[in-house]
Coordinates of N, CA and C in Angstrom, one line a residue:
M165 N -21.3 13.8 -12.9 CA -20.2 12.9 -12.9 C -19.9 12.3 -11.5
E166 N -20.7 12.6 -10.5 CA -20.5 12.1 -9.2 C -21.2 10.7 -9.0
G167 N -22.0 10.2 -10.0 CA -22.7 9.0 -9.8 C -21.7 7.8 -10.0
A168 N -22.3 6.6 -10.0 CA -21.6 5.4 -10.1 C -20.8 5.4 -11.4
S169 N -19.6 4.9 -11.4 CA -18.8 4.8 -12.6 C -17.7 3.8 -12.4
F170 N -17.5 3.0 -13.5 CA -16.4 2.0 -13.6 C -16.5 1.0 -12.5
G171 N -17.8 0.6 -12.2 CA -18.0 -0.5 -11.3 C -18.0 -0.1 -9.8
A172 N -17.9 1.2 -9.5 CA -17.9 1.7 -8.1 C -19.0 2.7 -7.9
G173 N -19.3 2.9 -6.6 CA -20.4 3.8 -6.3 C -19.9 5.3 -6.2
R174 N -20.7 6.1 -5.6 CA -20.3 7.5 -5.4 C -19.0 7.6 -4.6
A175 N -18.3 8.7 -5.0 CA -17.0 8.9 -4.3 C -17.3 9.3 -2.8
G176 N -16.5 8.8 -1.9 CA -16.6 9.0 -0.5 C -17.6 8.1 0.2
A177 N -18.3 7.2 -0.5 CA -19.2 6.3 0.2 C -18.4 5.3 1.0
A178 N -18.9 4.8 2.1 CA -18.3 3.8 2.9 C -18.2 2.5 2.2
V179 N -17.1 1.8 2.5 CA -16.8 0.4 1.9 C -17.1 -0.6 2.9
D180 N -18.0 -1.6 2.6 CA -18.2 -2.7 3.5 C -17.1 -3.7 3.4
P181 N -16.4 -4.0 4.4 CA -15.3 -5.0 4.3 C -15.7 -6.4 3.8
L182 N -16.9 -6.9 4.3 CA -17.4 -8.2 4.0 C -17.8 -8.2 2.5
E183 N -18.5 -7.1 2.1 CA -18.9 -7.0 0.7 C -17.7 -6.9 -0.2
F184 N -16.6 -6.2 0.2 CA -15.4 -6.1 -0.6 C -14.7 -7.5 -0.8
L185 N -14.7 -8.3 0.3 CA -14.1 -9.6 0.2 C -14.9 -10.6 -0.6
R186 N -16.2 -10.3 -0.7 CA -17.0 -11.2 -1.5 C -17.0 -10.9 -3.0
R187 N -16.4 -9.8 -3.4 CA -16.4 -9.4 -4.8 C -15.6 -10.4 -5.6
P188 N -16.0 -10.8 -6.8 CA -15.3 -11.7 -7.6 C -13.9 -11.2 -8.0
Q189 N -13.8 -9.9 -8.1 CA -12.5 -9.3 -8.4 C -11.5 -9.5 -7.3
T190 N -12.0 -9.3 -6.1 CA -11.1 -9.5 -4.9 C -10.7 -10.9 -4.7
I191 N -11.6 -11.8 -4.9 CA -11.3 -13.3 -4.8 C -10.3 -13.7 -5.9
L192 N -10.4 -13.2 -7.1 CA -9.5 -13.5 -8.1 C -8.1 -13.0 -7.8
R193 N -8.0 -11.8 -7.2 CA -6.7 -11.2 -6.9 C -6.0 -12.1 -5.8
I194 N -6.8 -12.5 -4.8 CA -6.2 -13.3 -3.7 C -5.8 -14.6 -4.3
I195 N -6.6 -15.3 -5.1 CA -6.2 -16.5 -5.7 C -4.9 -16.4 -6.6
S196 N -4.9 -15.3 -7.4 CA -3.7 -15.1 -8.2 C -2.4 -14.8 -7.3
G197 N -2.6 -14.2 -6.2 CA -1.5 -14.0 -5.3 C -1.0 -15.3 -4.7
V198 N -1.9 -16.2 -4.3 CA -1.6 -17.5 -3.8 C -0.8 -18.3 -4.9
F199 N -1.3 -18.3 -6.1 CA -0.7 -19.0 -7.2 C 0.8 -18.5 -7.4
S200 N 1.0 -17.2 -7.3 CA 2.3 -16.7 -7.5 C 3.2 -17.1 -6.4
I201 N 2.7 -17.2 -5.2 CA 3.5 -17.6 -4.0 C 4.0 -19.1 -4.2
V202 N 3.1 -19.9 -4.7 CA 3.4 -21.3 -4.9 C 4.5 -21.4 -6.0
V203 N 4.4 -20.6 -7.1 CA 5.4 -20.7 -8.1 C 6.8 -20.3 -7.7
F204 N 6.9 -19.0 -7.2 CA 8.3 -18.6 -6.8 C 8.8 -19.3 -5.5
G205 N 7.8 -19.7 -4.6 CA 8.2 -20.4 -3.4 C 8.8 -21.8 -3.7
S206 N 8.1 -22.5 -4.6 CA 8.6 -23.8 -5.0 C 10.0 -23.8 -5.6
I207 N 10.2 -22.8 -6.5 CA 11.5 -22.7 -7.1 C 12.6 -22.3 -6.2
I208 N 12.3 -21.3 -5.3 CA 13.3 -20.9 -4.3 C 13.7 -22.0 -3.3
N209 N 12.7 -22.7 -2.8 CA 13.0 -23.7 -1.8 C 13.6 -25.0 -2.4
E210 N 13.1 -25.5 -3.5 CA 13.6 -26.8 -4.0 C 14.0 -26.7 -5.5
G211 N 14.0 -25.5 -6.1 CA 14.3 -25.5 -7.5 C 15.8 -25.5 -7.8
Y212 N 16.7 -25.4 -6.8 CA 18.1 -25.4 -7.0 C 18.7 -26.7 -6.3
V213 N 19.4 -27.4 -7.1 CA 20.0 -28.7 -6.6 C 21.5 -28.8 -6.8
N214 N 22.1 -29.6 -6.1 CA 23.6 -29.9 -6.2 C 23.8 -31.3 -6.7
D215 N 24.4 -31.4 -7.9 CA 24.6 -32.7 -8.5 C 25.7 -33.5 -7.9
G216 N 26.4 -33.0 -6.9 CA 27.5 -33.7 -6.2 C 28.9 -33.5 -6.8
S217 N 28.9 -33.1 -8.0 CA 30.3 -32.9 -8.6 C 30.8 -31.5 -8.4
S218 N 29.8 -30.6 -8.0 CA 30.2 -29.2 -7.8 C 29.4 -28.6 -6.7
P219 N 30.0 -27.8 -5.8 CA 29.3 -27.2 -4.7 C 28.3 -26.1 -5.2
V220 N 28.3 -25.8 -6.4 CA 27.4 -24.7 -6.9 C 26.1 -25.3 -7.1
L221 N 25.0 -24.6 -6.6 CA 23.6 -25.1 -6.9 C 23.2 -24.6 -8.3
R222 N 22.6 -25.6 -9.0 CA 22.1 -25.3 -10.3 C 20.6 -25.5 -10.4
C223 N 20.0 -24.8 -11.3 CA 18.5 -24.9 -11.5 C 18.1 -26.3 -11.9
V224 N 17.1 -26.8 -11.3 CA 16.6 -28.2 -11.6 C 16.1 -28.3 -13.0
Y225 N 15.7 -27.2 -13.6 CA 15.1 -27.2 -15.0 C 16.3 -27.2 -16.0
N226 N 16.8 -28.4 -16.2 CA 17.8 -28.7 -17.2 C 19.1 -27.8 -16.9
N227 N 19.3 -27.6 -15.6 CA 20.5 -26.7 -15.2 C 20.5 -25.3 -15.9
N228 N 19.3 -24.9 -16.2 CA 19.1 -23.6 -16.9 C 18.7 -22.6 -15.8
D229 N 19.6 -21.8 -15.4 CA 19.3 -20.8 -14.4 C 18.3 -19.7 -14.9
D230 N 18.3 -19.5 -16.2 CA 17.3 -18.5 -16.7 C 15.9 -19.0 -16.4
A231 N 15.6 -20.3 -16.5 CA 14.3 -20.8 -16.2 C 13.9 -20.5 -14.8
C232 N 14.8 -20.8 -13.8 CA 14.5 -20.5 -12.4 C 14.3 -19.0 -12.2
N233 N 15.2 -18.2 -12.7 CA 15.2 -16.8 -12.5 C 13.9 -16.2 -13.1
Y234 N 13.5 -16.7 -14.2 CA 12.3 -16.1 -14.9 C 11.0 -16.5 -14.0
G235 N 10.9 -17.7 -13.6 CA 9.8 -18.1 -12.7 C 9.7 -17.3 -11.4
I236 N 10.9 -17.1 -10.8 CA 10.9 -16.4 -9.5 C 10.5 -14.9 -9.8
A237 N 11.1 -14.3 -10.8 CA 10.8 -12.9 -11.1 C 9.3 -12.7 -11.4
I238 N 8.7 -13.5 -12.3 CA 7.3 -13.4 -12.6 C 6.4 -13.6 -11.4
G239 N 6.8 -14.6 -10.6 CA 5.9 -14.8 -9.4 C 6.0 -13.7 -8.4
L240 N 7.2 -13.2 -8.1 CA 7.3 -12.1 -7.2 C 6.6 -10.9 -7.6
I241 N 6.8 -10.5 -8.9 CA 6.2 -9.3 -9.4 C 4.6 -9.4 -9.4
A242 N 4.2 -10.6 -9.7 CA 2.7 -10.9 -9.7 C 2.2 -10.8 -8.3
F243 N 2.9 -11.3 -7.3 CA 2.4 -11.2 -5.9 C 2.3 -9.7 -5.5
F244 N 3.4 -8.9 -5.7 CA 3.3 -7.5 -5.3 C 2.2 -6.8 -6.1
A245 N 2.0 -7.2 -7.4 CA 1.0 -6.5 -8.2 C -0.4 -6.8 -7.6
C246 N -0.6 -8.1 -7.2 CA -1.9 -8.4 -6.6 C -2.1 -7.6 -5.3
S247 N -1.1 -7.5 -4.5 CA -1.2 -6.7 -3.3 C -1.5 -5.2 -3.6
F248 N -0.8 -4.7 -4.6 CA -1.0 -3.3 -4.9 C -2.5 -3.1 -5.4
F249 N -2.9 -3.9 -6.3 CA -4.3 -3.8 -6.9 C -5.4 -4.0 -5.8
L250 N -5.1 -4.8 -4.8 CA -6.0 -5.0 -3.7 C -6.2 -3.7 -3.0
V251 N -5.1 -3.0 -2.7 CA -5.2 -1.7 -2.0 C -5.9 -0.7 -2.9
V252 N -5.6 -0.7 -4.2 CA -6.3 0.2 -5.1 C -7.8 -0.1 -5.2
D253 N -8.2 -1.3 -5.2 CA -9.6 -1.7 -5.2 C -10.3 -1.2 -4.0
L254 N -9.6 -1.3 -2.8 CA -10.2 -0.9 -1.6 C -10.4 0.6 -1.5
Y255 N -9.5 1.4 -2.1 CA -9.7 2.9 -2.1 C -10.2 3.4 -3.4
F256 N -10.6 2.5 -4.3 CA -11.1 3.0 -5.6 C -12.3 3.9 -5.5
Q257 N -13.2 3.5 -4.6 CA -14.4 4.3 -4.4 C -14.2 5.7 -3.9
Q258 N -13.0 5.9 -3.3 CA -12.7 7.3 -2.8 C -12.2 8.2 -3.9
I259 N -11.9 7.7 -5.1 CA -11.5 8.5 -6.2 C -12.7 9.2 -6.8
S260 N -12.7 10.5 -6.7 CA -13.8 11.3 -7.2 C -13.8 11.6 -8.7
S261 N -12.6 11.7 -9.2 CA -12.5 12.0 -10.7 C -12.8 10.8 -11.5
V262 N -13.7 11.0 -12.5 CA -14.0 9.9 -13.4 C -12.8 9.6 -14.3
K263 N -12.0 10.7 -14.7 CA -10.8 10.4 -15.5 C -9.8 9.6 -14.8
D264 N -9.6 9.9 -13.5 CA -8.6 9.1 -12.7 C -9.1 7.6 -12.6
R265 N -10.4 7.4 -12.4 CA -10.9 6.1 -12.4 C -10.7 5.4 -13.7
K266 N -10.9 6.1 -14.7 CA -10.6 5.5 -16.1 C -9.2 5.1 -16.2
R267 N -8.3 5.9 -15.8 CA -6.8 5.6 -15.9 C -6.5 4.3 -15.1
V268 N -7.1 4.2 -13.9 CA -6.8 3.1 -13.0 C -7.3 1.8 -13.7
V269 N -8.5 1.8 -14.2 CA -9.1 0.7 -14.8 C -8.3 0.3 -16.1
L270 N -7.9 1.2 -16.9 CA -7.1 0.9 -18.1 C -5.8 0.3 -17.7
F271 N -5.2 0.9 -16.6 CA -3.9 0.3 -16.2 C -4.1 -1.1 -15.7
D272 N -5.1 -1.4 -15.0 CA -5.5 -2.7 -14.5 C -5.7 -3.7 -15.7
L273 N -6.4 -3.2 -16.7 CA -6.7 -4.0 -17.9 C -5.4 -4.3 -18.6
G274 N -4.5 -3.3 -18.9 CA -3.3 -3.6 -19.6 C -2.3 -4.5 -18.8
F275 N -2.2 -4.2 -17.5 CA -1.3 -5.0 -16.8 C -1.7 -6.5 -16.7
S276 N -3.0 -6.7 -16.4 CA -3.5 -8.1 -16.3 C -3.4 -8.8 -17.6
G277 N -3.7 -8.2 -18.7 CA -3.5 -8.8 -20.0 C -2.1 -9.1 -20.3
F278 N -1.2 -8.2 -20.0 CA 0.2 -8.4 -20.3 C 0.8 -9.5 -19.4
W279 N 0.4 -9.6 -18.1 CA 0.9 -10.6 -17.2 C 0.3 -12.0 -17.5
S280 N -0.9 -12.0 -18.1 CA -1.4 -13.3 -18.6 C -0.5 -13.9 -19.6
F281 N 0.0 -13.0 -20.5 CA 1.0 -13.4 -21.5 C 2.3 -13.9 -20.9
L282 N 2.8 -13.2 -19.9 CA 4.0 -13.6 -19.3 C 3.9 -14.9 -18.5
W283 N 2.7 -15.2 -18.0 CA 2.5 -16.4 -17.3 C 2.5 -17.6 -18.3
F284 N 1.9 -17.3 -19.5 CA 1.9 -18.3 -20.6 C 3.3 -18.6 -21.0
V285 N 4.2 -17.6 -21.1 CA 5.6 -17.8 -21.5 C 6.3 -18.6 -20.4
S286 N 6.0 -18.3 -19.1 CA 6.6 -19.0 -18.0 C 6.2 -20.5 -18.0
F287 N 4.9 -20.8 -18.3 CA 4.4 -22.1 -18.3 C 5.1 -22.9 -19.5
C288 N 5.2 -22.3 -20.6 CA 5.9 -23.0 -21.8 C 7.4 -23.2 -21.5
F289 N 8.0 -22.2 -21.0 CA 9.4 -22.2 -20.7 C 9.8 -23.3 -19.7
L290 N 9.1 -23.3 -18.6 CA 9.4 -24.2 -17.5 C 9.1 -25.7 -17.9
A291 N 8.0 -25.8 -18.6 CA 7.6 -27.2 -19.1 C 8.6 -27.7 -20.1
N292 N 9.0 -26.8 -21.0 CA 10.0 -27.3 -22.0 C 11.3 -27.7 -21.4
Q293 N 11.8 -26.9 -20.4 CA 13.1 -27.2 -19.8 C 13.0 -28.4 -18.9
W294 N 11.8 -28.6 -18.3 CA 11.6 -29.8 -17.4 C 11.6 -31.1 -18.3
Q295 N 11.1 -31.0 -19.5 CA 11.1 -32.2 -20.3 C 12.5 -32.5 -20.8
R296 N 13.4 -31.5 -20.9 CA 14.8 -31.8 -21.3 C 15.7 -32.1 -20.1
T297 N 15.1 -32.1 -18.9 CA 16.0 -32.4 -17.8 C 16.3 -33.9 -17.7
P298 N 17.6 -34.2 -17.7 CA 17.9 -35.7 -17.6 C 17.5 -36.2 -16.2
S299 N 17.2 -37.5 -16.3 CA 16.8 -38.2 -15.0 C 18.0 -38.3 -14.1
S300 N 17.8 -38.0 -12.8 CA 18.8 -38.1 -11.8 C 18.2 -38.1 -10.5
K301 N 19.0 -38.4 -9.5 CA 18.5 -38.4 -8.1 C 18.1 -37.0 -7.7
E302 N 18.8 -36.0 -8.1 CA 18.5 -34.6 -7.7 C 17.2 -34.2 -8.4
A303 N 17.0 -34.5 -9.6 CA 15.8 -34.1 -10.3 C 14.6 -34.8 -9.7
H304 N 14.8 -36.1 -9.3 CA 13.7 -36.8 -8.6 C 13.3 -36.2 -7.3
Y305 N 14.4 -35.7 -6.6 CA 14.1 -35.1 -5.3 C 13.3 -33.8 -5.4
A306 N 13.6 -33.0 -6.4 CA 13.0 -31.7 -6.6 C 11.8 -31.8 -7.6
G307 N 11.5 -33.0 -8.0 CA 10.4 -33.1 -9.1 C 9.1 -32.6 -8.7
D308 N 8.7 -32.8 -7.4 CA 7.3 -32.3 -7.0 C 7.3 -30.7 -7.1
A309 N 8.3 -30.1 -6.6 CA 8.4 -28.6 -6.6 C 8.4 -28.1 -8.0
A310 N 9.2 -28.8 -8.9 CA 9.3 -28.3 -10.3 C 7.9 -28.5 -11.0
R311 N 7.3 -29.6 -10.8 CA 5.9 -29.8 -11.4 C 4.9 -28.8 -10.8
A312 N 5.0 -28.5 -9.5 CA 4.1 -27.6 -8.9 C 4.2 -26.2 -9.5
A313 N 5.4 -25.7 -9.8 CA 5.6 -24.4 -10.4 C 5.1 -24.4 -11.8
I314 N 5.2 -25.5 -12.5 CA 4.7 -25.5 -13.9 C 3.1 -25.5 -13.8
A315 N 2.5 -26.3 -13.0 CA 1.1 -26.4 -12.9 C 0.5 -25.0 -12.5
F316 N 1.1 -24.4 -11.5 CA 0.5 -23.2 -11.0 C 0.8 -22.0 -11.9
S317 N 1.8 -22.1 -12.8 CA 2.0 -21.1 -13.8 C 0.8 -21.2 -14.8
F318 N 0.4 -22.4 -15.1 CA -0.8 -22.6 -16.0 C -2.1 -22.0 -15.3
F319 N -2.3 -22.3 -14.0 CA -3.4 -21.8 -13.3 C -3.4 -20.3 -13.3
S320 N -2.2 -19.7 -13.2 CA -2.1 -18.3 -13.1 C -2.5 -17.6 -14.5
I321 N -2.3 -18.3 -15.6 CA -2.8 -17.8 -16.8 C -4.3 -17.6 -16.8
I322 N -5.0 -18.6 -16.3 CA -6.5 -18.5 -16.2 C -6.9 -17.4 -15.3
S323 N -6.3 -17.3 -14.1 CA -6.7 -16.3 -13.1 C -6.5 -14.8 -13.6
W324 N -5.3 -14.6 -14.3 CA -5.0 -13.3 -14.8 C -5.8 -12.9 -16.0
V325 N -6.2 -13.9 -16.8 CA -7.1 -13.6 -17.9 C -8.5 -13.2 -17.4
A326 N -8.9 -13.9 -16.3 CA -10.2 -13.5 -15.6 C -10.1 -12.1 -15.1
L327 N -9.0 -11.7 -14.5 CA -8.8 -10.4 -14.0 C -8.9 -9.3 -15.1
A328 N -8.3 -9.7 -16.3 CA -8.3 -8.8 -17.4 C -9.8 -8.6 -17.9
L329 N -10.5 -9.7 -17.9 CA -11.9 -9.6 -18.4 C -12.8 -8.8 -17.4
K330 N -12.5 -8.9 -16.1 CA -13.2 -8.1 -15.1 C -12.9 -6.6 -15.3
A331 N -11.6 -6.3 -15.6 CA -11.2 -4.9 -15.8 C -11.9 -4.4 -17.1
L332 N -12.0 -5.3 -18.1 CA -12.7 -4.9 -19.3 C -14.2 -4.6 -19.1
Q333 N -14.8 -5.4 -18.2 CA -16.2 -5.2 -17.9 C -16.4 -3.9 -17.1
R334 N -15.4 -3.6 -16.2 CA -15.5 -2.3 -15.5 C -15.3 -1.1 -16.5
Y335 N -14.5 -1.3 -17.4 CA -14.3 -0.2 -18.4 C -15.5 0.0 -19.2
R336 N -16.2 -1.0 -19.7 CA -17.4 -0.9 -20.4 C -18.5 -0.3 -19.6
L337 N -18.6 -0.6 -18.3 CA -19.5 0.0 -17.4 C -19.3 1.5 -17.3
G338 N -18.0 1.9 -17.3 CA -17.7 3.3 -17.2 C -18.0 4.1 -18.4
T339 N -18.0 3.5 -19.6 CA -18.3 4.2 -20.8 C -19.8 4.3 -21.1
D340 N -20.6 3.7 -20.3 CA -22.1 3.8 -20.4 C -22.6 5.0 -19.7
M341 N -22.9 6.1 -20.5 CA -23.2 7.4 -20.0 C -24.6 7.4 -19.3
S342 N -25.4 6.3 -19.5 CA -26.7 6.3 -18.8 C -26.5 6.2 -17.3
L343 N -25.3 5.8 -16.8 CA -25.1 5.7 -15.4 C -25.1 7.1 -14.8
F344 N -24.7 8.1 -15.6 CA -24.6 9.5 -15.0 C -25.9 10.2 -15.2
A345 N -26.9 9.6 -15.9 CA -28.2 10.3 -16.1 C -29.3 9.9 -15.1
T346 N -29.0 9.0 -14.3 CA -30.0 8.5 -13.4 C -30.5 9.5 -12.4
D347 N -29.6 10.4 -12.0 CA -30.0 11.4 -11.0 C -30.6 12.6 -11.6
Q348 N -30.6 12.8 -12.9 CA -31.0 14.0 -13.5 C -32.3 13.8 -14.3
F349 N -32.7 12.6 -14.7 CA -33.9 12.4 -15.4 C -34.8 11.5 -14.7
P350 N -36.1 11.7 -14.7 CA -37.0 10.8 -14.0 C -37.0 9.4 -14.6
T351 N -37.4 8.4 -13.8 CA -37.5 7.0 -14.3 C -38.7 6.8 -15.1
D352 N -39.8 7.6 -15.0 CA -41.0 7.5 -15.7 C -40.8 8.0 -17.1
P353 N -40.9 7.2 -18.2 CA -40.6 7.8 -19.5 C -41.7 8.8 -20.0
S354 N -42.9 8.8 -19.4 CA -43.9 9.7 -19.8 C -43.8 11.1 -19.1
A355 N -42.9 11.2 -18.1 CA -42.7 12.4 -17.4 C -41.9 13.4 -18.2
A356 N -42.1 14.7 -18.0 CA -41.4 15.7 -18.8 C -40.0 15.8 -18.2
Y357 N -39.0 16.2 -19.0 CA -37.7 16.4 -18.6 C -37.6 17.7 -17.7
P358 N -36.8 17.7 -16.7 CA -36.7 18.9 -15.9 C -36.1 20.0 -16.6
G359 N -36.6 21.2 -16.4 CA -36.1 22.4 -17.0 C -36.6 22.7 -18.4
Y360 N -37.4 21.8 -18.9 CA -37.9 22.0 -20.3 C -39.2 22.8 -20.2
P361 N -39.3 23.9 -20.9 CA -40.5 24.7 -20.8 C -41.7 24.0 -21.4
T362 N -42.8 24.0 -20.6 CA -44.0 23.4 -21.1 C -45.0 24.4 -21.5
G363 N -45.7 24.2 -22.5 CA -46.7 25.1 -23.0 C -48.1 24.6 -22.8
S364 N -49.1 25.4 -23.3 CA -50.5 24.9 -23.2 C -50.9 23.9 -24.2
G365 N -50.0 23.7 -25.2 CA -50.4 22.7 -26.2 C -51.1 23.3 -27.4
V366 N -51.4 24.6 -27.4 CA -52.1 25.3 -28.5 C -51.1 26.2 -29.2
E367 N -51.0 26.0 -30.4 CA -50.1 26.8 -31.2 C -50.6 28.2 -31.3
S368 N -49.7 29.2 -31.1 CA -50.1 30.6 -31.1 C -50.2 31.0 -32.6
T369 N -51.2 31.8 -32.9 CA -51.3 32.4 -34.3 C -50.8 33.8 -34.4
E370 N -50.3 34.4 -33.3 CA -49.9 35.8 -33.3 C -48.4 35.9 -33.6
T371 N -47.7 34.9 -33.2 CA -46.2 35.0 -33.3 C -45.8 34.3 -34.6
Y372 N -44.8 34.9 -35.3 CA -44.2 34.4 -36.5 C -45.2 34.2 -37.6
Q373 N -46.3 35.1 -37.6 CA -47.3 35.0 -38.7 C -47.0 36.0 -39.8
S374 N -46.7 35.5 -40.9 CA -46.3 36.4 -42.0 C -47.6 36.9 -42.7
P375 N -47.5 38.1 -43.2 CA -48.7 38.7 -43.9 C -49.1 38.0 -45.1
P376 N -50.3 38.0 -45.6 CA -50.7 37.3 -46.8 C -49.9 37.9 -48.0
F377 N -49.8 37.0 -49.0 CA -49.1 37.3 -50.2 C -49.7 38.5 -51.0
S378 N -51.1 38.5 -50.9 CA -51.8 39.6 -51.6 C -51.5 41.0 -51.1
E379 N -51.2 41.1 -49.8 CA -51.0 42.4 -49.2 C -49.6 42.9 -49.6
T380 N -48.7 42.1 -49.9 CA -47.4 42.6 -50.4 C -47.4 43.2 -51.7
L381 N -48.5 42.9 -52.5 CA -48.6 43.4 -53.8 C -49.3 44.8 -53.8
D382 N -50.0 45.1 -52.7 CA -50.8 46.3 -52.7 C -50.1 47.4 -51.9
T383 N -48.8 47.3 -51.7 CA -48.2 48.3 -50.9 C -48.1 49.6 -51.6
S384 N -48.1 49.7 -52.9 CA -48.1 50.9 -53.7 C -49.4 51.5 -53.8
P385 N -49.6 52.8 -53.8 CA -51.0 53.4 -53.9 C -51.6 53.1 -55.2
K386 N -53.0 52.9 -55.2 CA -53.7 52.7 -56.5 C -53.7 54.0 -57.3
G387 N -53.7 53.7 -58.6 CA -53.7 54.8 -59.6 C -52.4 55.5 -59.7
Y388 N -51.4 55.0 -59.2 CA -50.1 55.7 -59.3 C -49.5 55.4 -60.7
Q389 N -49.1 56.5 -61.4 CA -48.6 56.4 -62.8 C -47.2 56.9 -62.8
M390 N -46.4 56.4 -63.7 CA -45.1 56.8 -63.9 C -45.1 58.2 -64.5
P391 N -44.3 59.1 -64.0 CA -44.3 60.5 -64.5 C -43.7 60.5 -65.9
A392 N -44.2 61.4 -66.8 CA -43.6 61.5 -68.1 C -42.5 62.5 -68.1
Y393 N -41.4 62.1 -68.8 CA -40.3 63.0 -68.9 C -40.1 63.5 -70.3

């Protein structure tokens, strides 16, 4: 169980920083983190406007504060999740237990799939509220930021779905038990398995040889007669 499993090498092996940064999974996490920054950053900076009649700032999405709060919350949590999983990926190869690796991959798979759904909800929610927003000077001023949050919510759906597929691929690699047999069995299919007793190829006639059937009938002495009573 010390061999490669769940997309990582042997436990304790050194991690090449350049190779780690070139991994598709690492690139996807960085991209997803950048998308989340654009979403919650756009809403925080320009997502709240003042219509002039009240000093209270209202959400640009149809004055619905729930829309702004949802986009900010999803973006912030996604950013911290990307940072967390980047650290986990960096130290994943140091995990020696296959069961622990499996739990990490399953958690990554579940979280990525669930957050893809939440990004889909965010995209639909923000787009719907933006369509209902009445035209005004304030809406025009914050229009670019509002549309950017909607667009990058859509892009985040794609990136998080890709992360979920990568986690599913790692899980399938972990369940392939042939990965753990490479160090124990030879690569040559014609070679004998280690530890298997090899014989001369000639079947022995002395072991497990039963006596002929005729001998079992002659076990009683000849001429034996039943005594008369």
